[in-house]
Short mmCIF file of C-alpha atoms in Angstrom, two decimals:
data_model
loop_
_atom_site.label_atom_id
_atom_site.label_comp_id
_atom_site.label_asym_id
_atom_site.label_seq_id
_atom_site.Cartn_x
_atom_site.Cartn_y
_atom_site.Cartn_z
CA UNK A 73 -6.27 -73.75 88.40
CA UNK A 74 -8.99 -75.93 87.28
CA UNK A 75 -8.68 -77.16 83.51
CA UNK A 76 -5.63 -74.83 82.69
CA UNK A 77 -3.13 -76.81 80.55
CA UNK A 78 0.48 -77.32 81.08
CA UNK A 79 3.21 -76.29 78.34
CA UNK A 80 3.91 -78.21 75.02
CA UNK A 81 6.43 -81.03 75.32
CA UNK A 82 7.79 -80.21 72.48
CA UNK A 83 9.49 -76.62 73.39
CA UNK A 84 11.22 -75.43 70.10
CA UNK A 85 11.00 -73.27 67.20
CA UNK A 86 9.18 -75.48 65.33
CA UNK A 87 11.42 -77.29 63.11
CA UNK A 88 9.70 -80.38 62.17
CA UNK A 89 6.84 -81.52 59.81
CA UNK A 90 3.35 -80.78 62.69
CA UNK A 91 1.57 -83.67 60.17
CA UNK A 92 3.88 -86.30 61.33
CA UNK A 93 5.56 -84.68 64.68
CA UNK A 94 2.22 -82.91 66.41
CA UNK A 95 3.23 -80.38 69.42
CA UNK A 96 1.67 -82.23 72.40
CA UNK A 97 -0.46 -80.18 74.82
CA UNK A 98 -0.64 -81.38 78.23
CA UNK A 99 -3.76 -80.98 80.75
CA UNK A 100 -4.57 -82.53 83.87
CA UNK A 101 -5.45 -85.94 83.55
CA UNK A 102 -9.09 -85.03 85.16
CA UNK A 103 -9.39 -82.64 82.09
CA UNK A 104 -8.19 -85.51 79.54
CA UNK A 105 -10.64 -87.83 80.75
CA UNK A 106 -13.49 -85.64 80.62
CA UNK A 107 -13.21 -84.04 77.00
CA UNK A 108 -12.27 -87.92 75.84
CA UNK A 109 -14.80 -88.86 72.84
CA UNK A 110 -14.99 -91.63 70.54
CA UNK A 111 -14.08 -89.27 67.61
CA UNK A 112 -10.57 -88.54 69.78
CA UNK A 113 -9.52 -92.10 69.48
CA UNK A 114 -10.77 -92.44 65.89
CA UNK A 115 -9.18 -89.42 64.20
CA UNK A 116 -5.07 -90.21 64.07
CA UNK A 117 -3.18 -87.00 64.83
CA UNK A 118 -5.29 -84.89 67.66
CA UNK A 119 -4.56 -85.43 70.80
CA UNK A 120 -6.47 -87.70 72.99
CA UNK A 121 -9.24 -85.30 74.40
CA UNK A 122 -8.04 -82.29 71.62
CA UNK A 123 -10.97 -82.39 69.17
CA UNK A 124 -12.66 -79.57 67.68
CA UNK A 125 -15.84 -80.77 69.30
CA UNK A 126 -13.79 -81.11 72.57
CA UNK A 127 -12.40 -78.09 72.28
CA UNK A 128 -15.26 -75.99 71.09
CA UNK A 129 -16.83 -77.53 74.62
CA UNK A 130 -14.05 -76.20 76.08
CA UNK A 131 -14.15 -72.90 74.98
CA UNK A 132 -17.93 -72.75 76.40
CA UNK A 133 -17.49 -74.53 79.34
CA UNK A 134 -13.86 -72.97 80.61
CA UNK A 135 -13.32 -69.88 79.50
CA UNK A 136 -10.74 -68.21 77.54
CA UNK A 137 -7.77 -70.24 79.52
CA UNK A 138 -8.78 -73.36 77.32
CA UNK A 139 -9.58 -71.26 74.11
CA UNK A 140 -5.68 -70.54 73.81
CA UNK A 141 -5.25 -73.97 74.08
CA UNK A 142 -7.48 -75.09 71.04
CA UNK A 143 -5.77 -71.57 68.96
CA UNK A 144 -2.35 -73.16 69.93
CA UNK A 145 -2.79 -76.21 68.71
CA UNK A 146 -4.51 -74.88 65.73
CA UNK A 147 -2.06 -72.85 64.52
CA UNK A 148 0.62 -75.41 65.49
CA UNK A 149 -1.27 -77.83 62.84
CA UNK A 150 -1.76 -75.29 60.03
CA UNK A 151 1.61 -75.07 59.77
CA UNK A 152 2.70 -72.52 56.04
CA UNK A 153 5.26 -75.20 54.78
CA UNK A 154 2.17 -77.51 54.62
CA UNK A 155 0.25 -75.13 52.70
CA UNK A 156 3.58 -74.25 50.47
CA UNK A 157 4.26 -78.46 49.84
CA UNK A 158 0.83 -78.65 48.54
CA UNK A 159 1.33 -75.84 46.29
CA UNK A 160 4.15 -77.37 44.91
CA UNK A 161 2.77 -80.97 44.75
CA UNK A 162 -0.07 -78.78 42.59
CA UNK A 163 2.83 -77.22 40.02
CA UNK A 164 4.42 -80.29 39.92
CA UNK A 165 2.19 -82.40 37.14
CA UNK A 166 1.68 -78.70 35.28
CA UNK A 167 5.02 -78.22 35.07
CA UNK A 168 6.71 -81.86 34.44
CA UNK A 169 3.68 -81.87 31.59
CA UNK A 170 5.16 -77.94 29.82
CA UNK A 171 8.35 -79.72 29.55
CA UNK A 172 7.46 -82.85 28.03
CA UNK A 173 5.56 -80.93 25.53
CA UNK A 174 8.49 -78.65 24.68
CA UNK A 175 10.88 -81.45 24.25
CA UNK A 176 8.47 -82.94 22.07
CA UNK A 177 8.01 -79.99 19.81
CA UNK A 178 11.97 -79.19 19.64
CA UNK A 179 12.11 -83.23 18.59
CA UNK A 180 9.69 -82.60 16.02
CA UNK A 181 11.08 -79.34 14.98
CA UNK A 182 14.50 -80.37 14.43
CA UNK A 183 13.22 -84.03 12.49
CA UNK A 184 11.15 -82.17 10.35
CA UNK A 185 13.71 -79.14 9.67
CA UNK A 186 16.84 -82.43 8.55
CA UNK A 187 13.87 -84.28 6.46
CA UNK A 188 13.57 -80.55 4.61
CA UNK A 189 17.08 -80.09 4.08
CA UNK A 190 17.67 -83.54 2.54
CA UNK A 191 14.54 -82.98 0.13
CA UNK A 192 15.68 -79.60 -0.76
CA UNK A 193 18.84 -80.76 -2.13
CA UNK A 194 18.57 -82.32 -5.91
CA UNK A 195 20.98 -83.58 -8.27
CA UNK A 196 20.49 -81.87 -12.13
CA UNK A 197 20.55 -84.40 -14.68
CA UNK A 198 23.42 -84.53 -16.82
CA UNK A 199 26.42 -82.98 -16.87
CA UNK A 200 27.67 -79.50 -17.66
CA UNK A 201 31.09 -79.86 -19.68
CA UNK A 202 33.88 -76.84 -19.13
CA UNK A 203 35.68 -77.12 -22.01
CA UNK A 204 39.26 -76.41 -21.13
CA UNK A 205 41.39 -76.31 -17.60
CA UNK A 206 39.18 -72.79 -16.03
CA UNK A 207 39.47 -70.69 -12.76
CA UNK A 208 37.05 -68.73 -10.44
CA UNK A 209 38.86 -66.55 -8.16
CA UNK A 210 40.91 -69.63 -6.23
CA UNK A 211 38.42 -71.95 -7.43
CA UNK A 212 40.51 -74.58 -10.13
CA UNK A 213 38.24 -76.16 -12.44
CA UNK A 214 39.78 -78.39 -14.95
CA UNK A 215 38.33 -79.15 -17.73
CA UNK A 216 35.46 -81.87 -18.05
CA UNK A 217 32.16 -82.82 -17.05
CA UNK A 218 30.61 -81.70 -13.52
CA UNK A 219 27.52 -82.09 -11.74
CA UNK A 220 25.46 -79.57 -10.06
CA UNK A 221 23.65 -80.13 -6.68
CA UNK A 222 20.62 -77.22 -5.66
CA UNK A 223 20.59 -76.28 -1.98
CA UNK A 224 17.34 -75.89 -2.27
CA UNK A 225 15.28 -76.73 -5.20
CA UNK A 226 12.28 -74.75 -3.75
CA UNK A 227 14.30 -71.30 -4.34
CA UNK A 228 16.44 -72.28 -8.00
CA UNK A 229 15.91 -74.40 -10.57
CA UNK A 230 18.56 -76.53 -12.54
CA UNK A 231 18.32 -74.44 -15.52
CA UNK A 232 18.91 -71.35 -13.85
CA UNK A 233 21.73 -72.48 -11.65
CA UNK A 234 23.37 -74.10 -14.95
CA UNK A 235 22.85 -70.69 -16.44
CA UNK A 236 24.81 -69.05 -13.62
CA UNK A 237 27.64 -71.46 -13.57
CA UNK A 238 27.86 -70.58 -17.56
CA UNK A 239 28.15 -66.59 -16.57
CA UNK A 240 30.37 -67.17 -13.85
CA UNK A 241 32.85 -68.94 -15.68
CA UNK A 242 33.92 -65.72 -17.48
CA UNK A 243 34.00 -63.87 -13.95
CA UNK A 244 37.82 -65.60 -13.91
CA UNK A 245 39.05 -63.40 -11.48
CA UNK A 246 35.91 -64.38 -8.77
CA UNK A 247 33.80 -60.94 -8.44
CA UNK A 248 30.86 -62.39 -8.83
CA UNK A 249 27.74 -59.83 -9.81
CA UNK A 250 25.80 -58.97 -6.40
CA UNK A 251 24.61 -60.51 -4.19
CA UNK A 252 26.56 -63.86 -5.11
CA UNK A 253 29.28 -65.16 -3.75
CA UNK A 254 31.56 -68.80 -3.88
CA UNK A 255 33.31 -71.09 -1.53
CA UNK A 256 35.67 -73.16 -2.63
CA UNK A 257 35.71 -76.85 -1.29
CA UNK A 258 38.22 -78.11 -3.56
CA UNK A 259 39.59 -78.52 -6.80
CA UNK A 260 36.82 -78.84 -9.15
CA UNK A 261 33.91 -78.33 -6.10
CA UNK A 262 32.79 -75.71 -5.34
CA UNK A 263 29.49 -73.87 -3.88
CA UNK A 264 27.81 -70.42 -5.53
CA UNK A 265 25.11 -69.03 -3.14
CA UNK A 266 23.41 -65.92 -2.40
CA UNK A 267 24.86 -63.59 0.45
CA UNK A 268 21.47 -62.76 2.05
CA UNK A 269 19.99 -66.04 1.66
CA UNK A 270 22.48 -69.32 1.63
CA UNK A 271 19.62 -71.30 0.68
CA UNK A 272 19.66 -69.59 -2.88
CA UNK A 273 22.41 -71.28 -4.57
CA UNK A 274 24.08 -74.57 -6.00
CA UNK A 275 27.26 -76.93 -5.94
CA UNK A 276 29.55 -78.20 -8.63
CA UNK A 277 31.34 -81.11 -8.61
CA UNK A 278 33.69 -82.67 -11.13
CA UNK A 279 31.55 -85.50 -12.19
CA UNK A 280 28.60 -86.68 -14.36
CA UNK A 281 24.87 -87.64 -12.97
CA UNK A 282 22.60 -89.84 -15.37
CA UNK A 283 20.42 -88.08 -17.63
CA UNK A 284 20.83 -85.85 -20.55
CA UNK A 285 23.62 -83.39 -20.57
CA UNK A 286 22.91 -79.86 -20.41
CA UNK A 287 24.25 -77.37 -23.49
CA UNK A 288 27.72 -76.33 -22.65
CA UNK A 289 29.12 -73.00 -22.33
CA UNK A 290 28.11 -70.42 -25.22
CA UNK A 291 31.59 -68.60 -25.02
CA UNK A 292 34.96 -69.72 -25.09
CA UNK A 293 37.69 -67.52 -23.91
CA UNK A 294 40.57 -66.68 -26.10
CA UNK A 295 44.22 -67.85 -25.41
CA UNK A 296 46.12 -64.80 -24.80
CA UNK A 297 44.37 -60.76 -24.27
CA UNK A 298 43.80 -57.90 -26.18
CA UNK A 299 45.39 -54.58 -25.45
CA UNK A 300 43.13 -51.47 -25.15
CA UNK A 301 46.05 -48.28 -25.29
CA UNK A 302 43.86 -45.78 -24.47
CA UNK A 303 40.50 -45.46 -22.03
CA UNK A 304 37.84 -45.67 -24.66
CA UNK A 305 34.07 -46.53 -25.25
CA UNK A 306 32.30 -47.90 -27.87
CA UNK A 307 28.48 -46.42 -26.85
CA UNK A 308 27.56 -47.24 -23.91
CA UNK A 309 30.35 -49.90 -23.37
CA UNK A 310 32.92 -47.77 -21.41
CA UNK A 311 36.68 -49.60 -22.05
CA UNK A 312 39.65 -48.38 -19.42
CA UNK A 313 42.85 -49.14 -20.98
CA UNK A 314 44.35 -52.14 -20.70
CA UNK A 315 44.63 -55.95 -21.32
CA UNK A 316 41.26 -57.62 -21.75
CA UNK A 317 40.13 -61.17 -22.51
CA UNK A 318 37.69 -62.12 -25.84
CA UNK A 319 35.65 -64.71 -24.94
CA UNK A 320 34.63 -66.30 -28.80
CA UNK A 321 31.41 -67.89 -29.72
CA UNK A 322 31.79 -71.77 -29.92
CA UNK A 323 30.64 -71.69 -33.25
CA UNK A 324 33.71 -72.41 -35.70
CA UNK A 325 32.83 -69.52 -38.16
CA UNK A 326 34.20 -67.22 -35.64
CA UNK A 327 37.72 -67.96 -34.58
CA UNK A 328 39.78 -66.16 -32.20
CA UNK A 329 41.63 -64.36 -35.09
CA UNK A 330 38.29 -63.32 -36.47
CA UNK A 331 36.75 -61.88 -33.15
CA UNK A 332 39.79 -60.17 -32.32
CA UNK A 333 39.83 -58.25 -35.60
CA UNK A 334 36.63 -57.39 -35.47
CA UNK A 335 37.13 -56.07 -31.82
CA UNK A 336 39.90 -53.91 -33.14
CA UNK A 337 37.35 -52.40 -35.48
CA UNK A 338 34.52 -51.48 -33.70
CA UNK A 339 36.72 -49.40 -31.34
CA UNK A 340 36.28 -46.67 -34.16
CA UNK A 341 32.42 -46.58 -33.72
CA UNK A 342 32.30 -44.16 -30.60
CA UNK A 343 28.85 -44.12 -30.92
CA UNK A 344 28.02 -47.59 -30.61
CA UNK A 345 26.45 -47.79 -34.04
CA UNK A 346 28.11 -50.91 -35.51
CA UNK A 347 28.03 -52.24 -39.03
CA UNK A 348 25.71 -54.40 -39.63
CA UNK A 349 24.43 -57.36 -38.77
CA UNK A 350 26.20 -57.04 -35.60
CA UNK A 351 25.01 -55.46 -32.41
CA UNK A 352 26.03 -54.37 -29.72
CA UNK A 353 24.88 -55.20 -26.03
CA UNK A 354 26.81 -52.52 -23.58
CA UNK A 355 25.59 -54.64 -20.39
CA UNK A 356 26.82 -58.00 -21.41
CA UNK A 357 29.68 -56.58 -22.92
CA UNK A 358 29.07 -58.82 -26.13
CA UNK A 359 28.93 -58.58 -29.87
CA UNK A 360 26.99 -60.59 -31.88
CA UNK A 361 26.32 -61.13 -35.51
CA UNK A 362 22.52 -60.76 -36.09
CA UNK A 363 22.10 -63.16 -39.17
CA UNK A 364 24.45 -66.27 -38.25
CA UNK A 365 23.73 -65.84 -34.44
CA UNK A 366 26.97 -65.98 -33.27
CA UNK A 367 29.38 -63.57 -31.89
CA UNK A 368 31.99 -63.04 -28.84
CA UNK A 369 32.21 -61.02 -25.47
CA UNK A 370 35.10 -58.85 -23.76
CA UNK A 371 36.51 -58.62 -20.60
CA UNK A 372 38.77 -56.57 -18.58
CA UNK A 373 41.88 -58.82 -17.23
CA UNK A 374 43.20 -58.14 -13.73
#
């Protein structure tokens, strides 16, 4: 039959790349010569005599026989992995560019998030002194001069920390008021923070840091405790029996002789009217003389 083409050489299921391994259609030689063009042997990849100009003369000239032909070869060179590798070729820079970015940003992130945390942290100046050999909970701290570090100076200052440390010396047996809490790192360091926010809170450390030395403790506890027989109250101040510790002012007018007496007496004012000049503070637990500004503090022992 005149200009019907023979089979493809290449007889398979098409595994191969049709840009670099073309299916070959074969046609008479007759055929070959007389759809040869110019633009045939200038165009790398068609088939000598397979152009579309060639084969849209074909289609015109020879019927639907050589129309199947150009379809074939068509769809043999549109093949959808070629389509899919360009696709991917497109992600590719879009992609490789996301995750440069990110690592950039998680580089950042993390440099600027260290360069905050060793800001945060500050030295007080000075020293706080603990007057005698002292315990929270486990925490041992002998007596003499510590430092105190902030975690974060953006959340607690260095006179409120060195206030805390000063109220949480008396908590001896390590209940801390709520929401604080301690962790000890050794003997004479330890760290105080908040349990909602860890960032709230400071260190101590047995040690000095230049600069002036903040006021030491107001109290100083008692050697020894004081023995409540009976569950009593003195106003507000409600007193379970039992041993407790007097914590004295550090001014010498008031021994621990002195603040022990006086204890012993205002457990006969019920009503939490006290003699004067002292009064009484039921949340602090404390006593103090109104006119010489000093006085002394109770605690239950454990």
């Amino acid at each position: 039959i005149a200009n019907a083409p023979d089979r493809i050489r290449t007889c398979d299921l098409r595994f191969r790349r049709p840009t670099l391994y073309p299916a070959e259609l074969r046609a008479r030689t007759a055929d070959r010569n007389r759809f040869a063009t110019r633009d045939s042997m200038l165009r790398p990849g068609w088939p000598q005599g397979v152009t579309p100009e060639a084969t849209k003369q074909a289609q015109l000239g020879a019927g639907e026989g050589f129309t199947l032909v150009g379809r074939k070869y068509f769809e043999d060179h549109s093949h959808p992995l070629d389509k899919e590798n360009m696709n991917t070729a497109a992600r590719l820079p879009r992609t490789l560019i996301a995750l440069l970015a990110l690592a950039g940003a998680l580089v950042a992130t993390l440099w600027v998030s260290t360069a905050r945390s060793e800001a945060a942290r500050a030295t007080c100046p000075g020293s706080f002194t603990v007057l005698h050999n002292d315990v929270i909970g486990k925490l041992q701290l002998p007596k003499g001069k510590y430092k105190i570090t902030l975690i974060d100076d953006q959340k607690i200052t260095c006179a409120r920390a060195t206030k805390r440390f000063q109220e949480f010396l008396y908590d001896y047996d390590g209940k801390l008021p709520s929401p604080w809490v301690y962790n000890v790192i050794g003997v004479g360091d330890g760290k105080f923070f908040h349990k909602t926010d860890r960032q709230i809170g400071f260190r101590v450390q047995q040690g000095s840091s230049p600069g002036p030395t903040p006021t030491p403790g107001k109290y100083q506890r008692c050697p020894g405790t004081f023995r409540v027989l009976n569950n009593d109250r003195i106003g507000a101040l409600v007193l379970p029996k039992g041993n407790y510790y007097i914590y004295r002012s550090t001014n010498p007018a008031l021994g621990c002789k002195y603040a022990s007496d006086l204890f012993r007496k205002f457990l006969n004012y019920p009503s939490g009217i006290l003699p004067a000049p002292w009064k009484l503070n039921a949340a602090k637990a404390t006593f103090t003389n109104t006119q010489k500004g000093y006085g002394f503090r109770v605690k239950q022992a454990s």
